[in-house]
Amino acid sequence: MAAISMGINELALGQSDVVITGGVDTLNDIFMYMCFSKTPALSPTGDCRPFSDQADGTILGEGLGMVALKRLDDAERDGDRVYAVVRGVGTSSDGRSKSVYAPVPEGQAEALRRAYKQAGYGPETVELIEAHGTATKAGDAAEFEGLKIAFGESGRDRQWCALGSVKSQIGHTKAAAGAAGLFKAVMALHHKVLPPTIKVDKPNPKLELEKSPFYLNTQRRPWIRDGAHPRRASVSSFGFGGSNFHVALEEYEGPRAEGVAHPHRARELGCSRPRRAPGSRRSATGSGARGPALTAARALQARFARARGARAGGRQGRGGPRGEARSGGGPSRRSPAGARRPRPASTTRRRRGGGRGVSCSRGRGASTWAWGRTSR
């Protein structure tokens, strides 16, 4: 989820137009199990039952999850299929605690507050929480307490928000856990379905769910709501050392959605998948970013574009942006002497008009960023 947060910042600052980001974890080797065995996190019964009265720990899984993020204006202009809208991202740190794996409810609640402040709405309108939900006794209790702190401030009646965790189905995928939870919540919004959390026959009585804003959704059911606001879901992802992330998502109801658009349109970022005909071109014009937050980013983009134009002034004889235009019918990628020029390292084509490159991230530890190129 840290990689998701960094990718959204890239879009908000105007440093990228498309971000491919997510999490990858395929390192369940002997050393990984040795490390986790030194903590009370692993389940002795070999199962993961988040928020259940039989929860006794987690199991390790492997996974890979990637999403394409674009500014909502750009996604609509380019005709992309938009699955959901990211309205806000909140981050926080627990600070000093008892141990590296001991969570702090107050620190997690602060991440939630920041996410909803950025989103522009309160938790009382959220109807689905995809929790971190590792099924450890300390972890589930601390996360649930943090949720109650943040959601209890809304003043709404009890048990209106569904609570669940995809770890009941795939285990804890560690660095890919945030991406898995995000994918589940996005698909729930897109299909208008409240997904189940399996293996929970009875909730943990110590959580006192009946006195909280939450209920454990253990069956697949249609997501029915009134017309007061679009469907809204949120995803939590927490890491060792007290790193907390919370993402506020909203159902997309813009011009690319089925049916009639809702008046409460999201303004921030689109989580989308390209859907264009082969050979079609992107539009070179757009409506621009909505809201004052991206005004400075647009000005910064204009400066970069002018600098790029100045550098390209001395290369007019190369036959266009990608060396495609030529007058004599000779090979465009050969020098006058006939020697083949080396291909550029970029794996993506530059957009005509000076678009930004694609930013890719790897969601494990300190993220590494590749600006439209791959290492070989």
Coordinates of C-alpha atoms in Angstrom, one line a residue:
M1 CA 0.0 0.0 0.0
A2 CA 3.0 2.3 0.4
A3 CA 3.6 1.9 -3.3
I4 CA 0.0 2.8 -4.0
S5 CA 0.4 6.0 -1.9
M6 CA 3.6 7.0 -3.7
G7 CA 2.0 6.4 -7.1
I8 CA -0.9 8.6 -6.3
N9 CA 1.5 11.3 -5.2
E10 CA 3.2 11.0 -8.6
L11 CA -0.2 11.7 -10.3
A12 CA -1.2 14.5 -8.0
L13 CA 2.2 16.3 -8.6
G14 CA 1.9 15.9 -12.3
Q15 CA 5.1 13.9 -12.6
S16 CA 3.4 11.0 -14.3
D17 CA 0.3 10.5 -16.4
V18 CA -0.1 6.7 -15.8
V19 CA 1.2 4.7 -12.8
I20 CA 1.4 1.0 -12.7
T21 CA 1.8 0.0 -9.1
G22 CA 1.0 -2.7 -6.6
G23 CA 2.7 -5.4 -4.6
V24 CA 4.6 -8.6 -5.2
D25 CA 5.6 -11.3 -2.7
T26 CA 6.9 -14.7 -3.6
L27 CA 9.4 -15.3 -0.9
N28 CA 7.9 -17.9 1.4
D29 CA 11.1 -19.7 1.8
I30 CA 12.6 -21.4 4.9
F31 CA 14.1 -18.2 6.2
M32 CA 10.7 -16.4 6.0
Y33 CA 9.1 -19.1 8.1
M34 CA 11.9 -19.1 10.5
C35 CA 11.5 -15.3 11.0
F36 CA 7.7 -15.6 11.5
S37 CA 8.1 -18.5 13.9
K38 CA 9.9 -16.1 16.3
T39 CA 6.7 -14.1 16.6
P40 CA 3.2 -15.2 17.9
A41 CA 1.7 -14.5 14.4
L42 CA 1.5 -18.0 12.7
S43 CA -1.6 -20.1 13.3
P44 CA -0.8 -23.5 15.0
T45 CA -3.9 -24.9 13.3
G46 CA -2.8 -23.8 9.9
D47 CA -5.7 -21.6 9.0
C48 CA -6.6 -17.9 8.9
R49 CA -9.9 -16.8 10.5
P50 CA -10.0 -13.0 10.8
F51 CA -12.2 -11.6 13.6
S52 CA -13.4 -15.1 14.5
D53 CA -13.8 -16.6 18.0
Q54 CA -11.5 -19.4 16.7
A55 CA -8.8 -17.1 15.3
D56 CA -5.4 -18.2 16.5
G57 CA -3.0 -16.6 14.0
T58 CA -2.3 -16.2 10.3
I59 CA -0.9 -18.3 7.5
L60 CA 1.6 -17.1 4.8
G61 CA 0.6 -16.7 1.2
E62 CA 2.1 -15.5 -2.0
G63 CA 0.7 -13.0 -4.5
L64 CA 1.1 -10.4 -7.1
G65 CA -1.3 -7.5 -7.6
M66 CA -1.0 -4.5 -10.0
V67 CA -3.3 -1.7 -10.8
A68 CA -3.2 1.1 -13.3
L69 CA -3.9 4.6 -11.9
K70 CA -4.7 7.7 -13.8
R71 CA -6.1 11.1 -13.0
L72 CA -9.9 10.8 -13.4
D73 CA -10.0 13.6 -16.0
D74 CA -7.4 11.9 -18.1
A75 CA -9.1 8.5 -17.8
E76 CA -12.4 9.9 -19.0
R77 CA -10.8 11.8 -21.8
D78 CA -8.9 8.8 -23.1
G79 CA -12.0 6.6 -22.9
D80 CA -10.6 4.2 -20.3
R81 CA -12.8 1.8 -18.4
V82 CA -12.8 3.1 -14.8
Y83 CA -13.4 0.5 -12.1
A84 CA -13.3 2.8 -9.0
V85 CA -12.2 6.2 -7.8
V86 CA -9.6 6.8 -5.1
R87 CA -10.8 9.7 -3.0
G88 CA -8.2 9.8 -0.3
V89 CA -5.1 8.2 1.2
G90 CA -4.2 8.4 4.8
T91 CA -0.9 7.4 6.4
S92 CA 0.5 7.4 9.9
S93 CA 3.1 5.9 12.1
D94 CA 2.5 4.3 15.5
G95 CA 5.7 5.6 16.9
R96 CA 7.3 3.7 19.8
S97 CA 5.4 0.6 20.9
K98 CA 6.0 -2.6 22.8
S99 CA 7.6 -4.4 19.9
V100 CA 8.0 -4.2 16.1
Y101 CA 4.9 -6.3 15.6
A102 CA 2.7 -4.8 18.3
P103 CA 0.1 -2.4 16.7
V104 CA -1.2 0.8 18.3
P105 CA -4.9 1.5 17.8
E106 CA -4.5 5.3 18.1
G107 CA -1.9 5.4 15.3
Q108 CA -4.2 3.4 13.0
A109 CA -7.1 5.6 13.7
E110 CA -5.0 8.7 12.7
A111 CA -4.5 7.2 9.2
L112 CA -8.3 6.7 8.9
R113 CA -9.0 10.3 9.9
R114 CA -6.5 11.7 7.4
A115 CA -7.9 9.5 4.6
Y116 CA -11.5 10.8 5.1
K117 CA -10.3 14.3 5.5
Q118 CA -8.7 14.2 2.1
A119 CA -11.7 12.4 0.6
G120 CA -14.1 15.1 1.7
Y121 CA -16.6 12.9 3.5
G122 CA -16.9 11.1 6.8
P123 CA -16.7 7.4 7.7
E124 CA -20.5 7.4 8.3
T125 CA -20.9 7.1 4.5
V126 CA -18.6 4.1 4.2
E127 CA -20.4 0.7 3.9
L128 CA -17.5 -1.7 3.4
I129 CA -14.1 -2.0 5.2
E130 CA -11.5 -4.3 3.8
A131 CA -9.5 -4.7 7.0
H132 CA -5.9 -5.8 7.4
G133 CA -7.3 -8.7 9.3
T134 CA -4.4 -11.0 10.0
A135 CA -6.4 -13.2 12.5
T136 CA -3.8 -12.7 15.2
K137 CA -5.2 -12.0 18.6
A138 CA -3.3 -8.8 19.2
G139 CA -3.6 -7.6 15.6
D140 CA -7.3 -8.1 15.2
A141 CA -8.1 -6.5 18.6
A142 CA -5.9 -3.5 17.9
E143 CA -7.2 -2.9 14.4
F144 CA -10.9 -3.2 15.5
E145 CA -10.2 -0.7 18.3
G146 CA -8.7 1.7 15.9
L147 CA -11.7 1.3 13.6
K148 CA -14.1 2.0 16.4
I149 CA -12.2 5.1 17.4
A150 CA -12.4 6.6 13.9
F151 CA -15.9 5.4 13.0
G152 CA -17.3 6.1 16.5
E153 CA -16.7 9.8 15.9
S154 CA -19.4 9.9 13.2
G155 CA -22.3 9.5 15.6
R156 CA -24.2 7.1 13.4
D157 CA -26.2 4.1 14.7
R158 CA -24.6 0.7 15.1
Q159 CA -23.7 -2.0 12.6
W160 CA -24.1 -0.3 9.2
C161 CA -20.7 -1.1 7.8
A162 CA -19.6 -4.6 6.5
L163 CA -16.2 -5.8 7.8
G164 CA -14.0 -8.4 6.2
S165 CA -10.5 -9.5 5.1
V166 CA -9.3 -11.3 2.0
K167 CA -6.7 -13.1 4.1
S168 CA -9.4 -15.6 5.1
Q169 CA -9.1 -16.9 1.5
I170 CA -5.5 -16.4 0.4
G171 CA -3.6 -15.9 3.7
H172 CA -1.2 -13.1 4.5
T173 CA 0.7 -12.2 1.3
K174 CA 2.9 -9.7 3.2
A175 CA 4.1 -7.1 0.7
A176 CA 1.2 -7.9 -1.7
A177 CA -1.4 -7.8 1.1
G178 CA -2.4 -4.2 0.5
A179 CA -2.8 -4.8 -3.3
A180 CA -5.0 -7.9 -2.6
G181 CA -7.2 -5.9 -0.3
L182 CA -7.4 -3.0 -2.8
F183 CA -8.3 -5.4 -5.7
K184 CA -11.1 -7.0 -3.6
A185 CA -12.6 -3.6 -2.6
V186 CA -12.4 -2.2 -6.2
M187 CA -14.2 -5.3 -7.6
A188 CA -16.9 -5.0 -4.9
L189 CA -17.6 -1.5 -5.9
H190 CA -17.5 -2.3 -9.6
H191 CA -19.9 -5.3 -9.3
K192 CA -22.0 -3.7 -6.6
V193 CA -21.6 -6.7 -4.3
L194 CA -20.6 -7.1 -0.7
P195 CA -18.0 -10.0 -0.7
P196 CA -17.9 -12.6 2.1
T197 CA -15.2 -13.3 4.6
I198 CA -15.1 -17.1 4.9
K199 CA -14.2 -19.5 7.8
V200 CA -16.0 -17.3 10.4
D201 CA -18.8 -19.3 12.1
K202 CA -19.0 -16.9 15.1
P203 CA -17.4 -13.5 15.7
N204 CA -14.9 -13.0 18.5
P205 CA -17.2 -12.0 21.5
K206 CA -14.4 -9.8 22.9
L207 CA -14.8 -7.4 20.0
E208 CA -18.5 -6.7 20.9
L209 CA -19.5 -6.2 17.4
E210 CA -23.1 -5.6 18.3
K211 CA -22.0 -2.4 20.0
S212 CA -19.9 -1.2 17.1
P213 CA -20.5 0.3 13.7
F214 CA -19.5 -3.0 12.0
Y215 CA -20.8 -6.4 11.2
L216 CA -18.9 -9.4 9.8
N217 CA -20.2 -10.1 6.3
T218 CA -19.9 -13.9 5.8
Q219 CA -22.2 -14.2 2.7
R220 CA -22.1 -12.8 -0.7
R221 CA -24.9 -10.3 -1.1
P222 CA -26.0 -7.4 -3.4
W223 CA -24.8 -4.0 -2.3
I224 CA -28.1 -2.2 -1.9
R225 CA -28.1 1.5 -0.9
D226 CA -30.2 4.7 -1.1
G227 CA -29.3 7.6 -3.4
A228 CA -27.7 9.8 -0.8
H229 CA -24.2 9.1 -2.0
P230 CA -22.2 6.6 -4.2
R231 CA -21.1 3.3 -2.8
R232 CA -18.0 3.8 -0.7
A233 CA -15.4 1.3 0.6
S234 CA -12.1 1.6 2.3
V235 CA -9.0 -0.5 2.6
S236 CA -6.5 -0.8 5.5
S237 CA -3.0 -2.1 5.3
F238 CA -0.6 -2.1 8.2
G239 CA 3.1 -3.1 8.5
F240 CA 5.7 -4.1 11.0
G241 CA 7.1 -1.1 12.9
G242 CA 3.8 0.8 12.9
S243 CA 3.4 1.9 9.3
N244 CA -0.3 2.5 8.7
F245 CA -2.2 3.1 5.4
H246 CA -5.8 3.6 4.7
V247 CA -7.4 4.2 1.2
A248 CA -10.8 5.7 0.7
L249 CA -12.5 4.4 -2.5
E250 CA -15.7 5.4 -4.2
E251 CA -17.9 3.9 -6.9
Y252 CA -17.4 5.4 -10.3
E253 CA -20.6 7.0 -11.7
G254 CA -19.2 9.3 -14.4
P255 CA -19.9 9.3 -18.1
R256 CA -18.1 6.0 -18.7
A257 CA -20.2 4.2 -16.1
E258 CA -23.4 2.3 -16.9
G259 CA -26.7 4.0 -16.2
V260 CA -27.2 7.6 -15.2
A261 CA -24.3 9.6 -13.6
H262 CA -24.7 10.5 -10.0
P263 CA -24.5 14.2 -9.0
H264 CA -21.8 13.5 -6.4
R265 CA -18.9 12.9 -8.8
A266 CA -15.5 12.1 -7.5
R267 CA -12.8 14.6 -8.4
E268 CA -9.5 12.9 -7.5
L269 CA -8.0 9.8 -9.2
G270 CA -9.3 7.1 -11.4
C271 CA -8.3 3.4 -11.0
S272 CA -8.6 2.2 -14.5
R273 CA -7.7 -0.2 -17.2
P274 CA -7.0 1.1 -20.8
R275 CA -9.8 0.3 -23.2
R276 CA -8.9 1.6 -26.6
A277 CA -9.1 0.3 -30.1
P278 CA -5.8 -0.9 -31.6
G279 CA -4.0 1.8 -33.4
S280 CA -6.2 4.6 -31.9
R281 CA -4.5 7.7 -30.6
R282 CA -5.0 9.5 -27.3
S283 CA -6.6 12.9 -27.4
A284 CA -4.0 15.6 -27.2
T285 CA -6.5 17.9 -25.4
G286 CA -8.3 17.5 -22.1
S287 CA -10.3 19.4 -19.6
G288 CA -7.4 19.6 -17.1
A289 CA -7.3 18.6 -13.5
R290 CA -10.3 19.4 -11.3
G291 CA -9.9 21.2 -8.1
P292 CA -7.2 23.7 -6.9
A293 CA -4.9 21.1 -5.5
L294 CA -3.4 20.2 -8.9
T295 CA -3.0 23.8 -10.1
A296 CA 0.6 24.0 -9.0
A297 CA 1.3 20.6 -10.6
R298 CA -0.1 21.8 -13.9
A299 CA 2.2 24.8 -13.8
L300 CA 5.2 22.5 -13.1
Q301 CA 4.2 20.3 -16.0
A302 CA 4.2 23.4 -18.3
R303 CA 7.8 24.2 -17.2
F304 CA 8.9 20.7 -18.0
A305 CA 7.2 20.8 -21.4
R306 CA 9.0 24.1 -22.3
A307 CA 12.3 22.7 -21.2
R308 CA 11.8 19.6 -23.3
G309 CA 10.9 21.8 -26.3
A310 CA 14.1 23.8 -25.9
R311 CA 16.2 20.6 -25.7
A312 CA 14.5 19.2 -28.8
G313 CA 15.2 22.4 -30.8
G314 CA 18.5 21.1 -32.1
R315 CA 17.1 17.8 -33.2
Q316 CA 14.7 18.8 -35.9
G317 CA 16.5 16.8 -38.6
R318 CA 15.6 13.4 -37.0
G319 CA 12.3 13.2 -38.7
G320 CA 9.6 13.6 -35.9
P321 CA 9.1 12.5 -32.3
R322 CA 10.1 8.9 -33.0
G323 CA 12.1 9.2 -36.2
E324 CA 9.2 7.9 -38.3
A325 CA 8.8 10.7 -40.9
R326 CA 11.3 10.5 -43.7
S327 CA 11.6 12.0 -47.1
G328 CA 13.7 9.6 -49.2
G329 CA 12.2 6.2 -48.2
G330 CA 15.4 5.0 -46.5
P331 CA 15.4 3.2 -43.2
S332 CA 14.4 5.6 -40.4
R333 CA 16.6 3.9 -37.8
R334 CA 19.9 4.0 -39.7
S335 CA 22.6 6.5 -39.7
P336 CA 23.7 8.1 -43.0
A337 CA 26.4 5.6 -43.3
G338 CA 23.9 2.7 -43.1
A339 CA 24.8 1.5 -39.5
R340 CA 21.8 0.6 -37.3
R341 CA 21.2 2.9 -34.4
P342 CA 20.7 1.2 -30.9
R343 CA 17.1 1.1 -29.8
P344 CA 16.3 3.3 -26.8
A345 CA 15.8 1.6 -23.4
S346 CA 12.3 2.9 -23.0
T347 CA 9.6 0.2 -22.9
T348 CA 6.8 2.7 -23.6
R349 CA 6.2 5.0 -26.4
R350 CA 6.2 8.7 -25.8
R351 CA 3.0 10.5 -26.3
R352 CA 2.9 13.2 -28.9
G353 CA 2.8 16.5 -27.2
G354 CA 5.2 15.8 -24.5
G355 CA 3.5 13.3 -22.1
R356 CA 5.1 12.1 -18.9
G357 CA 6.6 8.6 -18.6
V358 CA 5.0 5.6 -16.9
S359 CA 6.0 5.2 -13.3
C360 CA 6.3 1.7 -12.0
S361 CA 6.9 0.7 -8.4
R362 CA 7.6 -2.4 -6.3
G363 CA 5.8 -2.4 -3.0
R364 CA 8.4 -4.0 -0.8
G365 CA 10.5 -1.9 1.6
A366 CA 12.0 1.1 0.0
S367 CA 10.2 1.2 -3.4
T368 CA 12.2 1.5 -6.6
W369 CA 11.0 3.6 -9.4
A370 CA 11.5 2.9 -13.1
W371 CA 10.8 5.7 -15.5
G372 CA 9.5 3.9 -18.5
R373 CA 12.4 1.5 -18.7
T374 CA 13.3 -1.9 -17.4
S375 CA 16.7 -3.4 -16.3
R376 CA 18.0 -6.3 -18.3

